[in-house]
GROMACS .gro file of C-alpha atoms in nm:
model
  132
    1MET     CA    1   0.000   0.000   0.000
    2GLU     CA    2   0.124   0.346  -0.087
    3LYS     CA    3   0.223   0.561   0.214
    4ASN     CA    4  -0.025   0.835   0.117
    5SER     CA    5  -0.306   0.578   0.135
    6LEU     CA    6  -0.190   0.472   0.481
    7ILE     CA    7  -0.190   0.838   0.589
    8VAL     CA    8  -0.553   0.858   0.474
    9GLU     CA    9  -0.629   0.551   0.688
   10ALA     CA   10  -0.462   0.711   0.992
   11ASN     CA   11  -0.674   1.021   0.940
   12LYS     CA   12  -0.988   0.804   0.930
   13ALA     CA   13  -0.886   0.641   1.258
   14ARG     CA   14  -0.826   0.984   1.414
   15GLU     CA   15  -1.193   1.071   1.370
   16PHE     CA   16  -1.290   0.796   1.617
   17ALA     CA   17  -1.073   0.936   1.898
   18TYR     CA   18  -1.244   0.980   2.234
   19VAL     CA   19  -1.084   1.295   2.374
   20PRO     CA   20  -1.331   1.486   2.596
   21TYR     CA   21  -1.052   1.620   2.820
   22SER     CA   22  -0.767   1.720   2.590
   23ASN     CA   23  -0.952   1.752   2.258
   24PHE     CA   24  -0.627   1.624   2.104
   25LYS     CA   25  -0.720   1.360   1.846
   26VAL     CA   26  -0.452   1.117   1.728
   27GLY     CA   27  -0.492   0.847   1.466
   28ALA     CA   28  -0.268   0.559   1.366
   29ALA     CA   29  -0.269   0.307   1.085
   30LEU     CA   30  -0.050  -0.001   1.102
   31ILE     CA   31  -0.007  -0.224   0.798
   32SER     CA   32   0.100  -0.583   0.838
   33LYS     CA   33   0.339  -0.765   0.605
   34ASP     CA   34   0.036  -0.940   0.452
   35GLY     CA   35  -0.148  -0.611   0.386
   36GLN     CA   36  -0.394  -0.600   0.677
   37ILE     CA   37  -0.458  -0.253   0.816
   38PHE     CA   38  -0.509  -0.198   1.188
   39HIS     CA   39  -0.651   0.137   1.294
   40GLY     CA   40  -0.594   0.303   1.628
   41CYS     CA   41  -0.705   0.620   1.797
   42ASN     CA   42  -0.643   0.766   2.138
   43ILE     CA   43  -0.906   0.695   2.400
   44GLU     CA   44  -0.901   0.910   2.712
   45ASN     CA   45  -1.037   0.852   3.057
   46ALA     CA   46  -1.090   1.091   3.346
   47ALA     CA   47  -0.816   0.896   3.522
   48TYR     CA   48  -0.547   0.995   3.270
   49SER     CA   49  -0.327   0.695   3.347
   50MET     CA   50  -0.605   0.481   3.198
   51THR     CA   51  -0.574   0.658   2.861
   52ASN     CA   52  -0.446   0.460   2.563
   53CYS     CA   53  -0.267   0.618   2.268
   54ALA     CA   54  -0.345   0.556   1.901
   55GLU     CA   55  -0.017   0.379   1.828
   56ARG     CA   56  -0.061   0.129   2.111
   57THR     CA   57  -0.427   0.076   2.023
   58ALA     CA   58  -0.335  -0.024   1.666
   59LEU     CA   59  -0.050  -0.250   1.781
   60PHE     CA   60  -0.256  -0.416   2.054
   61LYS     CA   61  -0.542  -0.478   1.808
   62ALA     CA   62  -0.303  -0.646   1.564
   63TYR     CA   63  -0.133  -0.859   1.830
   64SER     CA   64  -0.467  -0.958   1.983
   65GLU     CA   65  -0.564  -1.095   1.640
   66GLY     CA   66  -0.238  -1.289   1.601
   67VAL     CA   67  -0.069  -1.051   1.357
   68THR     CA   68   0.290  -0.975   1.458
   69GLN     CA   69   0.477  -0.880   1.139
   70PHE     CA   70   0.438  -0.524   1.012
   71ASP     CA   71   0.543  -0.313   0.715
   72SER     CA   72   0.493   0.038   0.851
   73LEU     CA   73   0.310   0.261   1.097
   74VAL     CA   74   0.165   0.608   1.033
   75VAL     CA   75   0.072   0.846   1.316
   76VAL     CA   76  -0.121   1.169   1.257
   77ALA     CA   77  -0.245   1.457   1.474
   78ASP     CA   78  -0.328   1.826   1.450
   79THR     CA   79   0.018   1.950   1.550
   80GLU     CA   80   0.254   2.221   1.428
   81GLY     CA   81   0.503   1.967   1.291
   82PRO     CA   82   0.487   1.589   1.248
   83VAL     CA   83   0.338   1.436   1.566
   84SER     CA   84   0.580   1.267   1.801
   85PRO     CA   85   0.487   0.942   1.981
   86CYS     CA   86   0.499   0.955   2.360
   87GLY     CA   87   0.763   0.761   2.552
   88ALA     CA   88   0.529   0.473   2.635
   89CYS     CA   89   0.440   0.431   2.268
   90ARG     CA   90   0.805   0.445   2.166
   91GLN     CA   91   0.879   0.161   2.410
   92VAL     CA   92   0.592  -0.054   2.283
   93ILE     CA   93   0.676   0.015   1.917
   94SER     CA   94   1.042  -0.071   1.978
   95GLU     CA   95   0.948  -0.401   2.139
   96LEU     CA   96   0.669  -0.516   1.905
   97CYS     CA   97   0.805  -0.396   1.570
   98ASP     CA   98   1.118  -0.474   1.372
   99ALA     CA   99   1.395  -0.219   1.429
  100GLU     CA  100   1.411  -0.144   1.054
  101MET     CA  101   1.034  -0.089   1.010
  102GLU     CA  102   0.936   0.253   0.878
  103VAL     CA  103   0.740   0.489   1.102
  104VAL     CA  104   0.577   0.788   0.931
  105LEU     CA  105   0.494   1.083   1.155
  106THR     CA  106   0.266   1.347   1.004
  107ASN     CA  107   0.013   1.619   1.078
  108LEU     CA  108  -0.302   1.759   0.920
  109LYS     CA  109  -0.094   2.006   0.714
  110GLY     CA  110   0.087   1.721   0.539
  111ASP     CA  111   0.429   1.760   0.702
  112ILE     CA  112   0.601   1.420   0.706
  113LEU     CA  113   0.892   1.276   0.900
  114LYS     CA  114   0.998   0.920   0.814
  115LEU     CA  115   1.201   0.725   1.070
  116LYS     CA  116   1.296   0.369   1.147
  117VAL     CA  117   1.175   0.209   1.470
  118LYS     CA  118   1.533   0.197   1.596
  119ASP     CA  119   1.550   0.578   1.570
  120LEU     CA  120   1.246   0.634   1.794
  121LEU     CA  121   1.406   0.510   2.115
  122PRO     CA  122   1.782   0.462   2.101
  123GLY     CA  123   1.898   0.222   2.372
  124ALA     CA  124   1.546   0.088   2.427
  125PHE     CA  125   1.495  -0.170   2.699
  126SER     CA  126   1.400  -0.501   2.538
  127PRO     CA  127   1.318  -0.861   2.632
  128LYS     CA  128   1.679  -0.961   2.561
  129ASP     CA  129   1.782  -0.735   2.850
  130LEU     CA  130   1.585  -0.958   3.088
  131ASN     CA  131   1.806  -1.258   3.009
  132LYS     CA  132   2.132  -1.099   3.124
   0.00000   0.00000   0.00000
């Protein structure tokens, strides 16, 4: 799938965001190696620690359906520049996605920043660290 099409999918996901407190909608679209698209949006809760971000929603949906190999992830929000994933999302992305997978960060103005997973969280803690 073309990256522009995946950006459109992330924008669609963004519209389902539940953000009564921050009014900050974020959408994500994750495409698996076999072409399946998993949408995610942020879902807030009055107890902010219970909030789940769009990136993690998309990844958790895919994993909960047995899909664990991905081609790329797009994240979109109404920000000045390309939206940046939070630290928790960076940790989850770094653990559940291949280090060389492309991550496309964008905004509603069309600004785009393309990175690899390994660039999101240098020195990320991983399962291999638990075996030392």
